[in-house]
């Protein structure tokens, strides 16, 4: 929640709660204001979860469509940022699982290797860019649940309880997924060193 | 790898990209329901239903009234009189060999035209309703007054008390009644009033037929004046 909230603290204008209430009443301008306010955060989260810039647009659109359609189910209108963050996480998991399934069934061709030039910003050094590319290549081989839990923990900096809440699992399950992802990545790193 | 290195993982989010994303979101969203305008549709539907109901009701009422309008009330030549009671409680008593036409039986206007014989009408006061009794070229008008309705029967017979208002006594409901004759314009102030108009066919009708031969607003002074030209000789 803390990580998602950072993106909206500096924004002026109506509060998220006011915009949510207006959007619930059918005001299109309020929906657009919510989108404009939280789209940068959602784009960044989607980018880090999916690892490909080409997948970001689909995830962002799917997440906002889901959020606006279920806006009446949001108990705390002020918590829109964390709420749509959890929607992004769940939607990313669905997209990843669906793609993996389609690839295994041969209905979808294997994805192209991660292009680090589109993944890391231009200000990143070559060593950082190479490290990021290796990490995402390893994450590509992880199950979607472990991959998302690891990213939320190591990249988004979320607390374990927040990860459990966002991914709708128990705290123990969240810990187990993160630990499994960590072990797999370290194991692959050891093999590469050998 | 420290977490700070992941700060380099930022997508390129331009204004055009955001606009493109939002256009796609908006295209997939159902049209927002504007609660504020929902009542307009309901109001239009309710008004249309009400208007249709009024039209149907008036059409039905008109059809029903058309059956009564122009109805002819006619009594026989015997000495027995015939009494007809209208829906509002008004009663029309026809003398022997009398013919009267119920020209209009609308809720706001009742008109009875005497064609021959003697007629005695006991009209119930209804606010906003006119009660007109016509005889030839003359008409007696009864219109709504502002006084409270008197209770009990109120009746005045021809030749008994003459015209004009009776002296008001306590408990005397008849004091609020006045007798009027055909051809006399009269504004009753009681809920129940009596209209007594009588004439016989022949001379009286011929007198009515020519308004120039008689004042249309005959004074309601004495009984003889009131009944001038209306009473069988």
XYZ file of C-alpha atoms in Angstrom:
427
model
C 0.000 0.000 0.000
C 2.804 2.346 0.882
C 4.491 1.778 -2.437
C 1.331 2.455 -4.377
C 0.486 5.546 -2.377
C 3.758 7.264 -3.184
C 2.614 7.947 -6.682
C -0.366 10.006 -5.600
C 0.821 11.975 -2.612
C 2.091 14.938 -4.575
C -1.042 15.312 -6.684
C -3.226 18.323 -6.117
C -6.929 18.588 -6.795
C -9.804 16.445 -5.598
C -9.008 13.546 -3.352
C -9.212 10.003 -4.579
C -12.303 9.528 -2.457
C -14.073 12.440 -4.141
C -13.102 11.217 -7.583
C -14.238 7.703 -6.800
C -17.604 8.938 -5.570
C -18.049 11.082 -8.671
C -17.019 8.209 -10.921
C -19.526 5.977 -9.183
C -22.206 8.556 -10.010
C -21.319 8.155 -13.679
C -19.152 11.230 -14.119
C -16.786 10.502 -17.008
C -14.435 13.304 -16.026
C -13.852 11.671 -12.647
C -12.924 8.397 -14.299
C -10.469 10.166 -16.537
C -9.020 12.049 -13.573
C -8.511 8.795 -11.706
C -6.855 7.316 -14.744
C -4.567 10.313 -15.247
C -3.578 10.329 -11.612
C -2.780 6.645 -11.242
C -1.776 5.653 -14.760
C 1.959 6.344 -14.192
C 2.011 4.100 -11.139
C 0.005 1.402 -12.911
C 2.262 1.599 -15.966
C 5.372 1.222 -13.835
C 3.969 -1.692 -11.852
C 2.757 -3.386 -15.004
C 6.128 -2.869 -16.637
C 8.010 -4.456 -13.754
C 5.570 -7.337 -13.396
C 5.467 -8.259 -17.066
C 9.051 -7.426 -17.995
C 8.094 -6.326 -21.481
C 7.001 -2.965 -22.625
C 4.745 -4.517 -25.253
C 2.652 -6.166 -22.536
C 2.139 -3.016 -20.507
C -0.672 -1.458 -22.505
C -2.846 -4.552 -22.353
C -2.356 -4.913 -18.621
C -3.010 -1.243 -17.902
C -6.186 -1.215 -19.953
C -7.455 -4.458 -18.496
C -6.769 -3.260 -14.963
C -8.559 0.058 -15.346
C -11.528 -1.516 -17.091
C -11.852 -3.963 -14.217
C -11.436 -1.213 -11.647
C -14.058 1.083 -13.152
C -16.491 -1.766 -13.602
C -16.139 -2.787 -9.952
C -15.855 0.668 -8.462
C -18.964 0.137 -6.364
C -17.176 -2.706 -4.563
C -14.427 -0.427 -3.227
C -15.096 -0.051 0.473
C -12.635 2.768 1.127
C -12.682 5.233 -1.774
C -9.502 6.878 -0.548
C -7.659 3.588 -0.964
C -8.097 3.568 -4.726
C -4.345 3.460 -5.365
C -3.688 0.305 -3.391
C -6.910 -1.211 -4.681
C -6.013 -0.797 -8.333
C -2.508 -1.989 -7.518
C -3.941 -5.270 -6.305
C -6.064 -5.451 -9.451
C -2.940 -5.015 -11.562
C -1.213 -7.807 -9.674
C -4.115 -10.215 -10.052
C -4.607 -9.331 -13.704
C -0.909 -9.783 -14.408
C -1.054 -13.242 -12.845
C -3.983 -14.180 -15.057
C -2.270 -12.912 -18.197
C 0.974 -14.722 -17.410
C -0.782 -17.992 -16.621
C -2.867 -17.778 -19.764
C 0.155 -17.135 -21.930
C 2.121 -19.990 -20.398
C -0.793 -22.329 -20.965
C -1.174 -21.245 -24.577
C 2.557 -21.690 -25.177
C 2.497 -25.194 -23.729
C -0.474 -26.111 -25.876
C 1.298 -24.746 -28.915
C -1.365 -22.158 -29.505
C 1.048 -19.307 -28.968
C 4.651 -18.983 -30.034
C 7.373 -18.531 -27.485
C 7.942 -15.003 -26.431
C 10.927 -13.136 -27.707
C 13.916 -12.751 -25.381
C 13.707 -9.772 -23.098
C 15.117 -6.700 -24.756
C 17.064 -4.978 -22.074
C 17.071 -1.705 -23.995
C 13.358 -1.452 -23.469
C 13.458 -2.834 -19.964
C 16.064 -0.640 -18.277
C 16.183 3.094 -18.527
C 18.894 4.790 -20.461
C 20.520 6.165 -17.341
C 21.214 2.657 -16.063
C 24.754 1.478 -16.435
C 25.640 -1.532 -18.573
C 26.322 -3.737 -15.559
C 22.965 -2.870 -14.029
C 21.227 -3.461 -17.345
C 22.898 -6.846 -17.721
C 21.921 -7.819 -14.191
C 18.336 -6.830 -14.788
C 18.211 -8.805 -17.974
C 19.538 -11.946 -16.244
C 17.055 -11.531 -13.424
C 14.085 -11.239 -15.749
C 15.271 -14.176 -17.804
C 15.186 -16.219 -14.633
C 11.834 -14.796 -13.607
C 10.426 -15.840 -16.965
C 10.966 -19.463 -15.947
C 9.194 -19.109 -12.636
C 5.531 -19.874 -12.099
C 3.397 -16.788 -12.219
C 2.562 -16.864 -8.512
C 6.198 -17.054 -7.427
C 7.289 -14.491 -9.948
C 4.705 -11.959 -8.813
C 5.353 -12.544 -5.124
C 9.079 -12.129 -5.649
C 8.685 -8.956 -7.679
C 6.357 -7.400 -5.141
C 8.799 -8.180 -2.369
C 12.131 -7.399 -3.983
C 11.222 -4.722 -6.475
C 8.111 -3.025 -5.165
C 9.329 -3.318 -1.580
C 6.020 -4.439 -0.154
C 5.661 -5.997 3.256
C 4.794 -9.671 3.472
C 1.340 -8.994 4.809
C 0.692 -6.523 1.993
C 1.791 -9.103 -0.533
C -0.520 -11.661 1.003
C -3.412 -9.220 0.896
C -2.697 -8.065 -2.636
C -2.396 -11.564 -4.019
C -5.328 -12.839 -1.915
C -3.372 -15.608 -0.243
C -2.361 -16.351 3.318
C 0.773 -14.899 4.818
C 2.377 -18.341 4.921
C 1.667 -18.919 1.248
C 3.151 -15.553 0.349
C 6.295 -16.379 2.324
C 6.557 -19.795 0.726
C 6.241 -18.390 -2.787
C 8.859 -15.721 -2.204
C 11.235 -18.238 -0.672
C 10.734 -20.672 -3.552
C 11.406 -17.952 -6.099
C 14.498 -16.838 -4.218
C 15.874 -20.380 -4.062
C 15.231 -20.966 -7.757
C 16.978 -17.760 -8.758
C 19.971 -18.507 -6.534
C 20.143 -22.032 -7.866
C 20.224 -20.813 -11.446
C 22.826 -18.210 -10.507
C 25.060 -20.904 -8.980
C 24.766 -23.011 -12.131
C 25.741 -20.072 -14.284
C 28.766 -19.373 -12.125
C 29.865 -22.981 -12.454
C 21.269 -6.930 -6.608
C 19.987 -4.113 -4.432
C 16.513 -2.730 -4.647
C 17.768 0.684 -5.702
C 18.886 -0.764 -8.999
C 15.300 -1.565 -9.841
C 14.583 2.160 -9.975
C 15.905 1.921 -13.509
C 12.899 -0.217 -14.370
C 10.639 2.541 -15.501
C 8.532 2.477 -18.641
C 8.353 5.291 -21.106
C 4.985 6.840 -20.397
C 4.237 9.696 -22.733
C 1.108 11.782 -22.910
C 0.151 10.226 -26.207
C 0.554 6.772 -24.719
C -1.667 7.654 -21.779
C -4.272 9.108 -24.122
C -4.169 5.961 -26.221
C -4.564 3.774 -23.161
C -7.474 5.798 -21.821
C -9.225 5.779 -25.173
C -9.008 2.002 -25.151
C -10.326 1.872 -21.582
C -13.205 4.186 -22.387
C -14.091 2.202 -25.487
C -14.412 -0.938 -23.392
C -16.418 0.681 -20.644
C -20.230 0.613 -20.777
C -21.880 3.968 -21.130
C -22.035 5.588 -17.701
C -25.477 5.838 -16.229
C -26.267 9.387 -15.272
C -28.393 9.074 -12.201
C -29.255 12.753 -12.336
C -31.097 12.358 -15.598
C -32.811 9.121 -14.796
C -35.778 10.913 -13.282
C -36.438 12.700 -16.563
C -37.279 9.444 -18.253
C -39.490 8.377 -15.396
C -41.205 11.759 -15.382
C -41.885 11.590 -19.106
C -43.228 8.059 -18.753
C -45.439 9.037 -15.826
C -46.743 12.129 -17.626
C -47.487 10.112 -20.737
C -49.321 7.499 -18.712
C -51.299 10.162 -16.889
C -52.200 11.936 -20.119
C -53.295 8.661 -21.680
C -55.391 7.819 -18.632
C -57.061 11.242 -18.722
C -57.806 10.946 -22.424
C -59.283 7.483 -21.988
C -61.296 8.574 -18.963
C -62.667 11.627 -20.715
C -63.483 9.610 -23.780
C -65.343 7.113 -21.650
C -67.130 9.875 -19.776
C -68.075 11.588 -22.980
C -69.476 8.394 -24.368
C -71.436 7.831 -21.211
C -72.754 11.374 -21.171
C -73.695 11.242 -24.779
C -76.144 8.505 -23.940
C -77.923 10.775 -21.489
C -77.686 14.044 -23.323
C -80.745 15.014 -25.272
C -82.761 12.449 -23.381
C -86.472 13.271 -23.327
C -88.477 13.032 -20.138
C -92.164 12.800 -20.799
C -95.059 12.125 -18.492
C -98.461 10.837 -19.358
C -101.674 12.752 -19.563
C -103.003 11.445 -16.271
C -102.898 13.437 -13.095
C -99.959 11.403 -11.753
C -96.635 13.126 -11.948
C -93.312 11.510 -12.772
C -90.165 12.027 -10.762
C -86.645 11.532 -12.110
C -83.598 11.669 -9.840
C -80.235 12.572 -11.328
C -76.936 11.135 -10.226
C -76.048 14.103 -8.040
C -79.283 13.876 -6.113
C -81.171 16.512 -8.026
C -84.696 15.541 -8.792
C -86.947 16.512 -11.618
C -90.655 16.121 -11.144
C -92.774 16.316 -14.217
C -96.390 17.294 -14.009
C -99.084 15.734 -16.092
C -98.614 15.825 -19.846
C -95.158 17.343 -19.520
C -92.226 16.982 -21.865
C -88.713 18.058 -20.897
C -85.406 17.493 -22.599
C -82.237 16.769 -20.659
C -80.163 18.846 -23.033
C -76.905 18.493 -21.153
C -75.895 16.206 -18.340
C -72.219 17.102 -18.157
C -70.549 17.094 -14.739
C -70.015 20.853 -14.979
C -73.220 21.808 -16.726
C -76.732 20.501 -16.498
C -79.434 21.944 -18.653
C -83.040 20.945 -18.830
C -85.319 22.489 -21.414
C -89.019 22.433 -20.767
C -91.003 21.905 -23.907
C -94.464 21.646 -22.461
C -96.277 21.132 -19.191
C -95.079 21.754 -15.661
C -91.784 20.854 -14.163
C -90.520 21.108 -10.618
C -86.810 20.782 -10.094
C -84.945 20.283 -6.864
C -81.305 20.879 -7.705
C -78.432 19.856 -5.509
C -75.716 22.428 -5.160
C -72.374 21.378 -6.605
C -69.404 23.726 -6.605
C -68.528 24.895 -10.084
C -71.524 23.241 -11.672
C -74.180 25.266 -13.444
C -77.761 24.180 -13.477
C -79.832 25.779 -16.204
C -83.491 25.356 -16.773
C -84.701 26.640 -20.069
C -88.174 27.285 -21.275
C -88.430 28.722 -24.717
C -86.297 31.832 -24.892
C -85.881 32.031 -21.136
C -83.453 30.329 -18.890
C -83.039 30.141 -15.172
C -79.433 29.971 -14.108
C -78.250 28.397 -10.934
C -74.561 28.740 -10.120
C -72.268 27.853 -7.310
C -72.333 30.116 -4.312
C -69.854 30.651 -1.589
C -72.018 29.887 1.393
C -71.967 26.710 3.291
C -74.468 24.176 2.224
C -77.693 24.068 4.106
C -78.864 20.773 5.443
C -82.090 19.016 4.953
C -84.644 19.258 2.300
C -85.325 22.643 0.982
C -88.318 23.011 -1.136
C -90.640 25.691 -2.162
C -93.895 25.198 -3.901
C -95.308 27.410 -6.515
C -97.778 29.938 -5.232
C -97.063 29.216 -1.575
C -94.539 31.789 -0.536
C -93.923 33.742 -3.628
C -90.467 34.755 -4.684
C -87.650 36.290 -2.746
C -85.706 35.222 0.270
C -87.574 34.050 3.264
C -86.939 35.571 6.592
C -84.204 33.590 8.204
C -85.063 31.828 11.412
C -82.912 29.729 13.621
C -83.142 26.095 12.607
C -85.254 26.884 9.642
C -83.442 25.378 6.711
C -86.068 26.615 4.341
C -84.995 30.157 5.151
C -81.887 29.595 3.112
C -83.868 28.642 0.117
C -85.442 30.905 -2.331
C -87.924 30.304 -4.958
C -87.172 31.185 -8.467
C -89.090 30.965 -11.603
C -88.241 30.138 -15.102
C -86.972 33.159 -16.879
C -85.468 34.681 -13.739
C -81.719 34.865 -13.435
C -80.825 33.793 -9.992
C -77.656 33.053 -8.062
C -78.388 30.716 -5.222
C -76.138 30.764 -2.180
C -77.354 27.571 -0.700
C -76.191 24.105 -1.531
C -79.678 22.959 -2.062
C -82.068 25.163 -3.864
C -85.362 24.797 -5.486
C -86.182 25.757 -8.952
C -89.824 25.817 -9.669
C -90.845 26.723 -13.095
C -94.180 25.940 -14.550
C -96.097 26.916 -17.530
C -98.440 25.295 -19.844
C -98.066 24.761 -23.451
C -99.908 27.245 -25.530
C -99.832 30.848 -24.547
C -96.857 30.636 -22.272
C -94.684 28.892 -24.774
C -95.629 31.353 -27.411
C -94.602 34.109 -25.049
C -91.234 32.499 -24.429
C -90.611 32.036 -28.075
C -90.436 35.775 -28.570
C -87.952 37.373 -26.159
C -89.015 40.839 -27.208
C -92.396 40.305 -25.645
C -90.952 39.621 -22.200
C -88.107 40.722 -20.089
C -85.513 37.985 -19.909
C -84.685 38.855 -16.338
C -88.024 39.118 -14.760
C -87.967 40.532 -11.242
C -88.400 38.114 -8.386
C -90.591 40.267 -6.257
C -94.025 38.978 -5.456
C -95.197 35.541 -6.310
C -97.490 36.856 -8.930
C -94.662 38.685 -10.648
C -92.492 35.658 -10.623
C -95.103 33.467 -12.076
C -96.216 35.945 -14.646
C -96.466 34.153 -17.889
C -95.354 30.898 -16.372
C -98.474 29.802 -14.645
C -101.298 28.223 -16.341
C -104.270 30.543 -16.396
